PDB file of C-alpha atoms in Angstrom:
ATOM      1  CA  MET A 525     -40.284 -17.023  10.909  1.00 36.00           C
ATOM      2  CA  ARG A 526     -37.164 -16.335   9.374  1.00 42.00           C
ATOM      3  CA  THR A 527     -35.447 -19.479   7.546  1.00 42.00           C
ATOM      4  CA  SER A 528     -32.310 -17.955   6.058  1.00 50.00           C
ATOM      5  CA  TRP A 529     -29.221 -15.754   6.931  1.00 56.00           C
ATOM      6  CA  SER A 530     -28.382 -13.350   4.346  1.00 62.00           C
ATOM      7  CA  ILE A 531     -24.881 -11.640   4.391  1.00 67.00           C
ATOM      8  CA  ARG A 532     -23.619  -9.190   1.610  1.00 66.00           C
ATOM      9  CA  PHE A 533     -19.971  -8.800   0.950  1.00 71.00           C
ATOM     10  CA  VAL A 534     -19.478  -5.665  -0.852  1.00 71.00           C
ATOM     11  CA  ARG A 535     -16.436  -4.776  -2.519  1.00 62.00           C
ATOM     12  CA  THR A 536     -16.936  -1.930  -5.118  1.00 52.00           C
ATOM     13  CA  ARG A 537     -19.839   0.567  -6.102  1.00 47.00           C
ATOM     14  CA  ARG A 538     -20.173  -0.851  -9.464  1.00 45.00           C
ATOM     15  CA  GLY A 539     -23.951  -1.705 -10.023  1.00 44.00           C
ATOM     16  CA  THR A 540     -25.029   0.379  -7.196  1.00 49.00           C
ATOM     17  CA  SER A 541     -28.613  -0.209  -7.969  1.00 49.00           C
ATOM     18  CA  SER A 542     -28.408  -4.290  -7.414  1.00 53.00           C
ATOM     19  CA  MET A 543     -26.271  -3.279  -4.322  1.00 57.00           C
ATOM     20  CA  ASP A 544     -28.906  -1.460  -2.868  1.00 61.00           C
ATOM     21  CA  THR A 545     -31.471  -3.828  -3.053  1.00 72.00           C
ATOM     22  CA  THR A 546     -29.643  -6.939  -1.871  1.00 81.00           C
ATOM     23  CA  SER A 547     -28.100  -4.721   0.791  1.00 85.00           C
ATOM     24  CA  LEU A 548     -31.644  -3.993   1.893  1.00 84.00           C
ATOM     25  CA  VAL A 549     -32.996  -7.304   2.289  1.00 85.00           C
ATOM     26  CA  SER A 550     -29.578  -8.867   3.450  1.00 88.00           C
ATOM     27  CA  ASP A 551     -29.386  -9.187   7.413  1.00 90.00           C
ATOM     28  CA  VAL A 552     -25.610  -8.266   7.306  1.00 92.00           C
ATOM     29  CA  VAL A 553     -23.637  -6.122   4.671  1.00 92.00           C
ATOM     30  CA  ALA A 554     -19.932  -6.672   5.139  1.00 93.00           C
ATOM     31  CA  PHE A 555     -17.289  -4.441   3.817  1.00 94.00           C
ATOM     32  CA  ASN A 556     -13.314  -4.637   3.505  1.00 94.00           C
ATOM     33  CA  SER A 557     -12.715  -1.298   5.163  1.00 96.00           C
ATOM     34  CA  ARG A 558     -14.638   1.766   6.659  1.00 96.00           C
ATOM     35  CA  PHE A 559     -13.704   3.637   3.603  1.00 96.00           C
ATOM     36  CA  ASN A 560     -15.284   1.233   1.357  1.00 94.00           C
ATOM     37  CA  MET A 561     -18.423   1.505   3.562  1.00 95.00           C
ATOM     38  CA  GLU A 562     -18.766   4.944   3.770  1.00 95.00           C
ATOM     39  CA  SER A 563     -18.232   5.379  -0.142  1.00 93.00           C
ATOM     40  CA  PHE A 564     -21.211   3.123  -0.513  1.00 92.00           C
ATOM     41  CA  LEU A 565     -23.477   4.675   1.657  1.00 93.00           C
ATOM     42  CA  SER A 566     -22.791   8.097   0.570  1.00 92.00           C
ATOM     43  CA  SER A 567     -23.142   7.286  -2.804  1.00 88.00           C
ATOM     44  CA  ILE A 568     -26.964   6.034  -2.532  1.00 88.00           C
ATOM     45  CA  ARG A 569     -28.741   9.096  -2.369  1.00 84.00           C
ATOM     46  CA  SER A 570     -26.992  10.654  -5.209  1.00 83.00           C
ATOM     47  CA  PHE A 571     -27.652   7.382  -7.303  1.00 80.00           C
ATOM     48  CA  MET A 572     -31.311   7.134  -6.387  1.00 78.00           C
ATOM     49  CA  LYS A 573     -31.704  10.693  -7.746  1.00 78.00           C
ATOM     50  CA  LYS A 574     -30.967   9.603 -11.249  1.00 78.00           C
ATOM     51  CA  ILE A 575     -33.727   6.479 -11.357  1.00 74.00           C
ATOM     52  CA  PRO A 576     -36.968   8.068 -13.168  1.00 73.00           C
ATOM     53  CA  ASP A 577     -39.429   6.359 -10.713  1.00 72.00           C
ATOM     54  CA  HIS A 578     -39.912   4.210  -7.508  1.00 71.00           C
ATOM     55  CA  ARG A 579     -37.164   6.123  -5.575  1.00 72.00           C
ATOM     56  CA  PRO A 580     -37.306   4.789  -1.949  1.00 76.00           C
ATOM     57  CA  LYS A 581     -36.346   7.139   0.742  1.00 82.00           C
ATOM     58  CA  ASP A 582     -33.578   6.801   3.367  1.00 86.00           C
ATOM     59  CA  LEU A 583     -31.819   3.738   2.198  1.00 89.00           C
ATOM     60  CA  ASP A 584     -28.601   4.766   3.584  1.00 91.00           C
ATOM     61  CA  ARG A 585     -30.360   4.885   6.818  1.00 93.00           C
ATOM     62  CA  LEU A 586     -31.707   1.622   6.590  1.00 92.00           C
ATOM     63  CA  ILE A 587     -28.750  -0.171   5.425  1.00 93.00           C
ATOM     64  CA  ARG A 588     -26.090   1.258   7.757  1.00 95.00           C
ATOM     65  CA  PRO A 589     -27.223  -0.739  11.136  1.00 94.00           C
ATOM     66  CA  LYS A 590     -26.665  -3.733   9.095  1.00 93.00           C
ATOM     67  CA  CYS A 591     -23.026  -2.715   7.853  1.00 94.00           C
ATOM     68  CA  VAL A 592     -19.586  -4.339   9.595  1.00 94.00           C
ATOM     69  CA  VAL A 593     -16.356  -3.710   8.483  1.00 95.00           C
ATOM     70  CA  LEU A 594     -14.229  -6.959   7.922  1.00 95.00           C
ATOM     71  CA  SER A 595     -10.492  -6.711   6.209  1.00 95.00           C
ATOM     72  CA  TYR A 596      -9.886  -8.914   3.404  1.00 93.00           C
ATOM     73  CA  PRO A 597      -7.623 -11.623   4.860  1.00 95.00           C
ATOM     74  CA  VAL A 598      -4.546 -11.783   3.338  1.00 95.00           C
ATOM     75  CA  GLN A 599      -2.584 -15.081   2.920  1.00 93.00           C
ATOM     76  CA  PHE A 600       1.118 -13.768   4.091  1.00 95.00           C
ATOM     77  CA  PRO A 601       3.805 -16.271   3.281  1.00 93.00           C
ATOM     78  CA  ASP A 602       6.948 -16.996   5.137  1.00 94.00           C
ATOM     79  CA  ILE A 603       9.474 -14.915   3.288  1.00 94.00           C
ATOM     80  CA  ARG A 604      12.401 -15.064   5.678  1.00 92.00           C
ATOM     81  CA  SER A 605      14.793 -16.965   3.308  1.00 94.00           C
ATOM     82  CA  LEU A 606      13.943 -14.388   0.600  1.00 95.00           C
ATOM     83  CA  LEU A 607      14.940 -11.466   2.721  1.00 95.00           C
ATOM     84  CA  PRO A 608      18.257  -9.736   2.174  1.00 94.00           C
ATOM     85  CA  GLU A 609      20.653  -9.083   5.130  1.00 90.00           C
ATOM     86  CA  HIS A 610      19.554  -5.739   6.010  1.00 88.00           C
ATOM     87  CA  LYS A 611      15.842  -6.841   6.380  1.00 92.00           C
ATOM     88  CA  LEU A 612      16.659  -9.249   8.644  1.00 89.00           C
ATOM     89  CA  ARG A 613      18.554  -7.105  10.649  1.00 83.00           C
ATOM     90  CA  CYS A 614      15.367  -5.019  10.900  1.00 80.00           C
ATOM     91  CA  LEU A 615      13.318  -7.956  11.554  1.00 78.00           C
ATOM     92  CA  CYS A 616      15.270  -8.835  14.643  1.00 78.00           C
ATOM     93  CA  ARG A 617      14.910  -5.450  15.681  1.00 69.00           C
ATOM     94  CA  SER A 618      11.114  -5.553  15.088  1.00 68.00           C
ATOM     95  CA  ALA A 619      11.007  -8.598  17.327  1.00 68.00           C
ATOM     96  CA  GLU A 620      12.506  -6.490  20.061  1.00 65.00           C
ATOM     97  CA  THR A 621      10.904  -3.385  19.636  1.00 58.00           C
ATOM     98  CA  PRO A 622       7.601  -2.677  20.868  1.00 54.00           C
ATOM     99  CA  GLN A 623       5.002  -1.846  17.911  1.00 50.00           C
ATOM    100  CA  SER A 624       4.012   1.545  19.467  1.00 42.00           C
ATOM    101  CA  ASP A 625       7.652   2.188  19.291  1.00 40.00           C
ATOM    102  CA  HIS A 626       8.830   1.140  16.059  1.00 38.00           C
ATOM    103  CA  ARG A 627      11.248   3.843  14.465  1.00 35.00           C
ATOM    104  CA  ILE A 628      14.689   4.251  12.787  1.00 33.00           C
ATOM    105  CA  VAL A 629      17.543   2.571  15.347  1.00 32.00           C
ATOM    106  CA  THR A 630      20.370   4.970  15.442  1.00 29.00           C
ATOM    107  CA  SER A 631      23.237   5.271  17.564  1.00 29.00           C
ATOM    108  CA  PRO A 632      22.786   7.475  20.681  1.00 29.00           C
ATOM    109  CA  THR A 633      26.106   9.355  19.984  1.00 30.00           C
ATOM    110  CA  ASP A 634      24.799  10.311  16.560  1.00 31.00           C
ATOM    111  CA  GLN A 635      24.046  13.924  16.186  1.00 32.00           C
ATOM    112  CA  GLN A 636      20.423  14.013  15.124  1.00 32.00           C
ATOM    113  CA  HIS A 637      17.999  16.000  13.534  1.00 32.00           C
ATOM    114  CA  THR A 638      13.944  15.778  13.049  1.00 33.00           C
ATOM    115  CA  SER A 639      12.602  15.145   9.693  1.00 38.00           C
ATOM    116  CA  TRP A 640       9.317  13.121   8.486  1.00 43.00           C
ATOM    117  CA  PHE A 641      11.069   9.835   9.268  1.00 45.00           C
ATOM    118  CA  GLY A 642      11.401  10.889  12.931  1.00 42.00           C
ATOM    119  CA  GLU A 643      15.079  10.957  14.726  1.00 38.00           C
ATOM    120  CA  VAL A 644      17.657  10.127  12.133  1.00 41.00           C
ATOM    121  CA  PRO A 645      21.497  10.437  12.109  1.00 40.00           C
ATOM    122  CA  ASP A 646      22.542  13.787  10.268  1.00 42.00           C
ATOM    123  CA  GLN A 647      24.989  12.368   8.201  1.00 45.00           C
ATOM    124  CA  PRO A 648      26.023  13.722   4.492  1.00 44.00           C
ATOM    125  CA  PRO A 649      25.164  11.409   1.464  1.00 44.00           C
ATOM    126  CA  SER A 650      28.012   8.990   0.893  1.00 43.00           C
ATOM    127  CA  ASP A 651      29.862   9.015  -2.340  1.00 44.00           C
ATOM    128  CA  PRO A 652      28.591   5.897  -4.465  1.00 42.00           C
ATOM    129  CA  ARG A 653      32.139   5.573  -5.805  1.00 40.00           C
ATOM    130  CA  SER A 654      33.683   4.904  -2.291  1.00 40.00           C
ATOM    131  CA  ALA A 655      31.686   1.805  -1.990  1.00 42.00           C
ATOM    132  CA  PRO A 656      32.652  -0.766   0.974  1.00 45.00           C
ATOM    133  CA  THR A 657      34.968  -3.356   0.179  1.00 44.00           C
ATOM    134  CA  ALA A 658      34.513  -7.026   1.670  1.00 42.00           C
ATOM    135  CA  GLY A 659      34.805  -7.303   5.072  1.00 47.00           C
ATOM    136  CA  GLN A 660      33.416  -3.832   5.855  1.00 47.00           C
ATOM    137  CA  ASP A 661      30.189  -3.185   8.268  1.00 54.00           C
ATOM    138  CA  PRO A 662      27.452  -4.699   5.994  1.00 53.00           C
ATOM    139  CA  GLU A 663      25.230  -1.512   7.398  1.00 55.00           C
ATOM    140  CA  CYS A 664      27.763   0.627   5.059  1.00 58.00           C
ATOM    141  CA  LEU A 665      26.070  -0.977   1.980  1.00 57.00           C
ATOM    142  CA  ASP A 666      22.624   0.538   3.247  1.00 57.00           C
ATOM    143  CA  GLN A 667      23.808   3.966   2.239  1.00 63.00           C
ATOM    144  CA  VAL A 668      25.915   3.169  -0.978  1.00 76.00           C
ATOM    145  CA  LYS A 669      23.269   0.855  -2.657  1.00 92.00           C
ATOM    146  CA  PRO A 670      21.088   2.806  -4.784  1.00 97.00           C
ATOM    147  CA  LEU A 671      17.325   3.124  -3.627  1.00 98.00           C
ATOM    148  CA  HIS A 672      14.845   0.270  -5.300  1.00 98.00           C
ATOM    149  CA  ILE A 673      11.304   1.432  -5.684  1.00 98.00           C
ATOM    150  CA  VAL A 674       8.580  -0.845  -6.445  1.00 98.00           C
ATOM    151  CA  TRP A 675       5.246  -0.048  -8.040  1.00 98.00           C
ATOM    152  CA  PRO A 676       3.382  -3.406  -7.677  1.00 98.00           C
ATOM    153  CA  HIS A 677      -0.308  -2.380  -8.921  1.00 98.00           C
ATOM    154  CA  ARG A 678      -2.777  -3.054 -11.869  1.00 96.00           C
ATOM    155  CA  TRP A 679      -1.536  -1.188 -15.243  1.00 97.00           C
ATOM    156  CA  GLU A 680      -4.737   0.991 -15.276  1.00 96.00           C
ATOM    157  CA  HIS A 681      -6.023   4.785 -14.931  1.00 95.00           C
ATOM    158  CA  ASP A 682      -7.402   4.499 -11.525  1.00 96.00           C
ATOM    159  CA  LYS A 683      -3.867   3.432  -9.975  1.00 97.00           C
ATOM    160  CA  ASN A 684      -2.650   6.565 -11.441  1.00 98.00           C
ATOM    161  CA  PRO A 685       0.766   5.607 -13.042  1.00 98.00           C
ATOM    162  CA  GLU A 686       0.981   9.243 -14.451  1.00 98.00           C
ATOM    163  CA  LEU A 687       1.536  10.455 -11.294  1.00 98.00           C
ATOM    164  CA  PHE A 688       4.159   7.834 -10.150  1.00 98.00           C
ATOM    165  CA  PHE A 689       5.899   7.914 -13.450  1.00 98.00           C
ATOM    166  CA  SER A 690       6.064  11.791 -13.594  1.00 98.00           C
ATOM    167  CA  THR A 691       7.615  11.890 -10.228  1.00 98.00           C
ATOM    168  CA  LEU A 692      10.291   9.459 -11.190  1.00 98.00           C
ATOM    169  CA  ILE A 693      11.277  11.429 -14.034  1.00 98.00           C
ATOM    170  CA  LYS A 694      11.737  14.452 -11.944  1.00 98.00           C
ATOM    171  CA  LEU A 695      13.978  12.589  -9.798  1.00 98.00           C
ATOM    172  CA  LYS A 696      16.170  11.299 -12.840  1.00 98.00           C
ATOM    173  CA  GLU A 697      16.139  15.121 -14.114  1.00 97.00           C
ATOM    174  CA  LYS A 698      17.785  15.967 -10.363  1.00 97.00           C
ATOM    175  CA  GLN A 699      20.570  13.301 -11.088  1.00 97.00           C
ATOM    176  CA  LEU A 700      19.418  11.141  -8.205  1.00 98.00           C
ATOM    177  CA  ASP A 701      20.223   7.387  -8.549  1.00 97.00           C
ATOM    178  CA  PHE A 702      17.466   4.791  -7.863  1.00 98.00           C
ATOM    179  CA  LYS A 703      16.508   1.614  -9.152  1.00 98.00           C
ATOM    180  CA  LEU A 704      12.733   0.595 -10.170  1.00 98.00           C
ATOM    181  CA  SER A 705      10.653  -2.407 -10.445  1.00 98.00           C
ATOM    182  CA  VAL A 706       7.155  -1.983 -11.907  1.00 98.00           C
ATOM    183  CA  LEU A 707       5.314  -5.235 -11.203  1.00 98.00           C
ATOM    184  CA  GLY A 708       1.474  -5.659 -11.448  1.00 95.00           C
ATOM    185  CA  GLU A 709      -1.007  -7.471 -13.872  1.00 93.00           C
ATOM    186  CA  THR A 710      -2.081  -5.814 -17.227  1.00 92.00           C
ATOM    187  CA  PHE A 711      -5.017  -5.914 -19.348  1.00 90.00           C
ATOM    188  CA  THR A 712      -6.214  -5.053 -22.931  1.00 87.00           C
ATOM    189  CA  ASP A 713      -5.857  -1.519 -22.841  1.00 91.00           C
ATOM    190  CA  VAL A 714      -2.548  -0.374 -21.065  1.00 95.00           C
ATOM    191  CA  PRO A 715      -2.069   3.351 -20.477  1.00 96.00           C
ATOM    192  CA  GLU A 716       0.275   4.878 -23.063  1.00 96.00           C
ATOM    193  CA  ILE A 717       2.323   6.305 -19.944  1.00 97.00           C
ATOM    194  CA  PHE A 718       3.947   2.997 -19.481  1.00 98.00           C
ATOM    195  CA  SER A 719       5.636   2.500 -22.618  1.00 97.00           C
ATOM    196  CA  CYS A 720       6.779   6.150 -22.912  1.00 97.00           C
ATOM    197  CA  SER A 721       8.052   5.769 -19.096  1.00 98.00           C
ATOM    198  CA  GLN A 722      10.221   2.323 -20.034  1.00 98.00           C
ATOM    199  CA  ILE A 723      12.106   4.539 -22.475  1.00 98.00           C
ATOM    200  CA  LEU A 724      12.841   7.404 -20.355  1.00 98.00           C
ATOM    201  CA  LEU A 725      13.638   5.112 -17.431  1.00 98.00           C
ATOM    202  CA  GLN A 726      15.331   2.262 -19.001  1.00 98.00           C
ATOM    203  CA  SER A 727      18.698   2.763 -17.333  1.00 98.00           C
ATOM    204  CA  ASN A 728      17.030   2.368 -14.012  1.00 98.00           C
ATOM    205  CA  ILE A 729      14.851  -0.467 -14.481  1.00 98.00           C
ATOM    206  CA  LEU A 730      15.558  -3.699 -12.883  1.00 98.00           C
ATOM    207  CA  ASN A 731      11.920  -5.631 -13.424  1.00 98.00           C
ATOM    208  CA  TRP A 732       9.227  -4.696 -15.758  1.00 98.00           C
ATOM    209  CA  GLY A 733       5.741  -6.173 -15.873  1.00 96.00           C
ATOM    210  CA  PHE A 734       3.943  -8.956 -14.581  1.00 95.00           C
ATOM    211  CA  LEU A 735       5.483 -11.888 -12.736  1.00 95.00           C
ATOM    212  CA  SER A 736       3.460 -15.182 -13.287  1.00 88.00           C
ATOM    213  CA  SER A 737       5.327 -16.975 -10.580  1.00 94.00           C
ATOM    214  CA  LYS A 738       4.531 -15.853  -6.705  1.00 95.00           C
ATOM    215  CA  ASP A 739       8.041 -16.680  -5.737  1.00 95.00           C
ATOM    216  CA  GLN A 740       9.481 -14.437  -8.251  1.00 97.00           C
ATOM    217  CA  TYR A 741       7.062 -11.530  -7.298  1.00 97.00           C
ATOM    218  CA  LEU A 742       7.985 -12.000  -3.277  1.00 97.00           C
ATOM    219  CA  LYS A 743      11.686 -12.139  -4.460  1.00 97.00           C
ATOM    220  CA  VAL A 744      11.267  -8.431  -5.967  1.00 98.00           C
ATOM    221  CA  LEU A 745       9.228  -7.155  -3.132  1.00 98.00           C
ATOM    222  CA  CYS A 746      11.886  -8.492  -0.504  1.00 97.00           C
ATOM    223  CA  GLU A 747      15.030  -6.816  -2.543  1.00 97.00           C
ATOM    224  CA  ALA A 748      13.021  -3.378  -2.971  1.00 98.00           C
ATOM    225  CA  ASP A 749      13.139  -0.751  -0.559  1.00 98.00           C
ATOM    226  CA  VAL A 750      10.166   1.349  -0.903  1.00 98.00           C
ATOM    227  CA  VAL A 751       6.606   0.430  -2.408  1.00 98.00           C
ATOM    228  CA  VAL A 752       4.784   3.660  -3.657  1.00 98.00           C
ATOM    229  CA  SER A 753       1.009   3.786  -4.172  1.00 98.00           C
ATOM    230  CA  THR A 754      -0.425   6.452  -6.303  1.00 98.00           C
ATOM    231  CA  ALA A 755      -4.008   5.067  -6.414  1.00 98.00           C
ATOM    232  CA  ARG A 756      -7.104   7.060  -7.157  1.00 97.00           C
ATOM    233  CA  HIS A 757      -9.227   4.260  -6.162  1.00 94.00           C
ATOM    234  CA  GLU A 758      -8.436   1.995  -3.357  1.00 96.00           C
ATOM    235  CA  PHE A 759     -10.814   0.136  -1.089  1.00 95.00           C
ATOM    236  CA  PHE A 760      -8.184  -2.131   0.686  1.00 96.00           C
ATOM    237  CA  GLY A 761      -4.723  -2.463  -1.021  1.00 96.00           C
ATOM    238  CA  VAL A 762      -3.194  -6.013  -0.773  1.00 97.00           C
ATOM    239  CA  ALA A 763      -0.382  -5.217  -2.883  1.00 97.00           C
ATOM    240  CA  MET A 764       0.991  -2.458  -0.294  1.00 98.00           C
ATOM    241  CA  LEU A 765       0.530  -4.816   2.472  1.00 98.00           C
ATOM    242  CA  GLU A 766       2.369  -7.839   0.833  1.00 97.00           C
ATOM    243  CA  ALA A 767       5.029  -5.147   0.238  1.00 98.00           C
ATOM    244  CA  VAL A 768       5.068  -4.067   3.696  1.00 97.00           C
ATOM    245  CA  HIS A 769       5.586  -7.647   4.875  1.00 97.00           C
ATOM    246  CA  CYS A 770       8.399  -8.097   2.576  1.00 97.00           C
ATOM    247  CA  GLY A 771       9.963  -5.302   4.630  1.00 96.00           C
ATOM    248  CA  CYS A 772       9.182  -2.095   2.140  1.00 98.00           C
ATOM    249  CA  PHE A 773       8.843   1.264   3.307  1.00 98.00           C
ATOM    250  CA  PRO A 774       5.335   2.457   2.140  1.00 98.00           C
ATOM    251  CA  LEU A 775       4.505   5.628   0.616  1.00 98.00           C
ATOM    252  CA  CYS A 776       0.728   6.161  -0.044  1.00 98.00           C
ATOM    253  CA  PRO A 777      -1.793   9.034  -0.673  1.00 98.00           C
ATOM    254  CA  LYS A 778      -3.473  10.612   2.458  1.00 98.00           C
ATOM    255  CA  ALA A 779      -7.031   9.539   1.315  1.00 97.00           C
ATOM    256  CA  LEU A 780      -9.107   6.387   0.089  1.00 97.00           C
ATOM    257  CA  VAL A 781      -8.578   3.507   2.626  1.00 97.00           C
ATOM    258  CA  TYR A 782      -4.735   4.141   3.279  1.00 98.00           C
ATOM    259  CA  PRO A 783      -5.149   6.400   6.596  1.00 98.00           C
ATOM    260  CA  GLU A 784      -7.022   3.429   7.996  1.00 97.00           C
ATOM    261  CA  ILE A 785      -4.156   1.250   7.750  1.00 97.00           C
ATOM    262  CA  PHE A 786      -0.917   3.371   7.735  1.00 98.00           C
ATOM    263  CA  PRO A 787       0.008   6.103  10.309  1.00 98.00           C
ATOM    264  CA  ASP A 788       0.773   9.794   8.945  1.00 97.00           C
ATOM    265  CA  GLN A 789       4.601   9.313   8.522  1.00 97.00           C
ATOM    266  CA  TYR A 790       3.761   6.711   5.584  1.00 98.00           C
ATOM    267  CA  LEU A 791       1.306   9.380   3.757  1.00 98.00           C
ATOM    268  CA  TYR A 792       1.278  12.073   1.249  1.00 98.00           C
ATOM    269  CA  SER A 793      -0.933  14.897   0.917  1.00 98.00           C
ATOM    270  CA  THR A 794       0.623  16.200  -2.416  1.00 98.00           C
ATOM    271  CA  PRO A 795       2.631  15.292  -5.589  1.00 98.00           C
ATOM    272  CA  GLU A 796       5.207  17.493  -4.014  1.00 98.00           C
ATOM    273  CA  GLN A 797       5.315  15.916  -0.840  1.00 98.00           C
ATOM    274  CA  LEU A 798       5.683  12.542  -2.713  1.00 98.00           C
ATOM    275  CA  CYS A 799       8.475  13.705  -4.942  1.00 98.00           C
ATOM    276  CA  LYS A 800      10.201  15.233  -1.603  1.00 98.00           C
ATOM    277  CA  ARG A 801      10.130  12.003   0.068  1.00 98.00           C
ATOM    278  CA  LEU A 802      11.451   9.848  -2.253  1.00 98.00           C
ATOM    279  CA  GLN A 803      14.088  12.309  -3.008  1.00 98.00           C
ATOM    280  CA  GLU A 804      15.195  12.343   0.843  1.00 98.00           C
ATOM    281  CA  LEU A 805      15.014   8.654   0.377  1.00 98.00           C
ATOM    282  CA  CYS A 806      17.139   8.493  -2.890  1.00 98.00           C
ATOM    283  CA  LYS A 807      19.833  10.834  -1.192  1.00 97.00           C
ATOM    284  CA  ARG A 808      19.920   8.366   2.101  1.00 96.00           C
ATOM    285  CA  PRO A 809      18.495   5.046   1.078  1.00 96.00           C
ATOM    286  CA  ASP A 810      19.463   3.895   4.510  1.00 95.00           C
ATOM    287  CA  LEU A 811      16.159   5.478   6.079  1.00 95.00           C
ATOM    288  CA  ALA A 812      14.224   3.259   4.540  1.00 96.00           C
ATOM    289  CA  ARG A 813      16.538   0.219   4.928  1.00 95.00           C
ATOM    290  CA  ARG A 814      16.927   0.806   8.895  1.00 93.00           C
ATOM    291  CA  HIS A 815      13.237   1.422   9.490  1.00 94.00           C
ATOM    292  CA  VAL A 816      10.703  -0.647  11.148  1.00 93.00           C
ATOM    293  CA  VAL A 817       7.512   0.000   9.416  1.00 95.00           C
ATOM    294  CA  MET A 818       4.912   0.822  12.171  1.00 94.00           C
ATOM    295  CA  VAL A 819       2.123  -1.273  10.627  1.00 96.00           C
ATOM    296  CA  ASP A 820       1.493  -4.962  11.923  1.00 95.00           C
ATOM    297  CA  THR A 821       0.483  -7.065   8.778  1.00 95.00           C
ATOM    298  CA  SER A 822      -0.663  -9.620  11.077  1.00 94.00           C
ATOM    299  CA  LEU A 823      -3.712  -8.161  11.797  1.00 96.00           C
ATOM    300  CA  TYR A 824      -4.623  -8.601   8.249  1.00 97.00           C
ATOM    301  CA  SER A 825      -3.641 -12.227   7.955  1.00 96.00           C
ATOM    302  CA  TRP A 826      -6.129 -15.154   7.764  1.00 94.00           C
ATOM    303  CA  SER A 827      -4.947 -16.699  10.782  1.00 94.00           C
ATOM    304  CA  SER A 828      -6.042 -13.455  12.486  1.00 96.00           C
ATOM    305  CA  LEU A 829      -9.413 -12.931  10.646  1.00 96.00           C
ATOM    306  CA  LYS A 830     -10.398 -16.262  10.248  1.00 95.00           C
ATOM    307  CA  SER A 831     -12.546 -16.550  13.927  1.00 94.00           C
ATOM    308  CA  GLN A 832     -14.704 -13.505  12.602  1.00 94.00           C
ATOM    309  CA  PHE A 833     -15.124 -14.545   9.521  1.00 93.00           C
ATOM    310  CA  GLN A 834     -16.371 -18.037  11.092  1.00 92.00           C
ATOM    311  CA  SER A 835     -18.570 -16.010  13.608  1.00 91.00           C
ATOM    312  CA  LEU A 836     -20.138 -14.062  11.171  1.00 90.00           C
ATOM    313  CA  LEU A 837     -20.663 -17.113   8.788  1.00 87.00           C
ATOM    314  CA  ALA A 838     -22.220 -19.316  11.460  1.00 86.00           C
ATOM    315  CA  ALA A 839     -24.536 -16.613  12.738  1.00 75.00           C
ATOM    316  CA  GLU A 840     -28.022 -17.900  12.814  1.00 64.00           C
ATOM    317  CA  GLY A 841     -29.491 -14.301  12.241  1.00 59.00           C
ATOM    318  CA  PRO A 842     -32.338 -12.886  14.545  1.00 54.00           C
TER     319      PRO A 842
END
């Protein structure tokens, strides 16, 4: 008779050998995304070939039936008091718009063209020198104020900061106006690209480095317009979801875990696509500011996932 119920929560492929054996004897193996699960299962055979002796066969086939995908539960704070006026307007639109129909809200009299943003008003970029004065429509500010780009990731090579900074330098060379916040945790060995890029992008920088206060961090996310991921390795991506919760327009690689969470319009396949999309946003920051992102972050909140964790942990097993 079984006397215990064993659950294995898998986050990365590090220590694959021990994961293989513990997953084999566990009753349930939980992953925080389908990409995480498939990455683990597909790596077992190649890893086992490196072992000199005792190579059990078909471990992936034996483990797969035990696997479940259970998203990482995020504690999303109430950030309404931190949101600028244009994001509060989008929040109201979001409440009025069905989740399946989130899009940029435009006037029916606008002449429109189709872009990767969907149907958008075909207006020429405004001249920043003609800034609106007090008493003018606050939506005019959506166009005049420079685009604010945020990169809130660990300062390590697996987050591919080289691609991010090379893209921004290209935008700067094109004389496009934008502001920049580079957040995230640093460790002993910081890639050299950060210090070099800080010098080259100094005039664009609003925030640089780790913010020890969660409130400060959330405030910057609420003030930003676009959040970018250039990751080479990502099994879930809490930082991206937090930024979307704070009203940022996401741009992510069309790879890793991102296609599970983000619709195609927020994904790029090549560095050239990333640069093109940021270039369009720099010219038309209102495209990001007036957009209601088609990602329901509440699906990844602890309040939504709590019952699933409770059911899994309360199970008595076979």
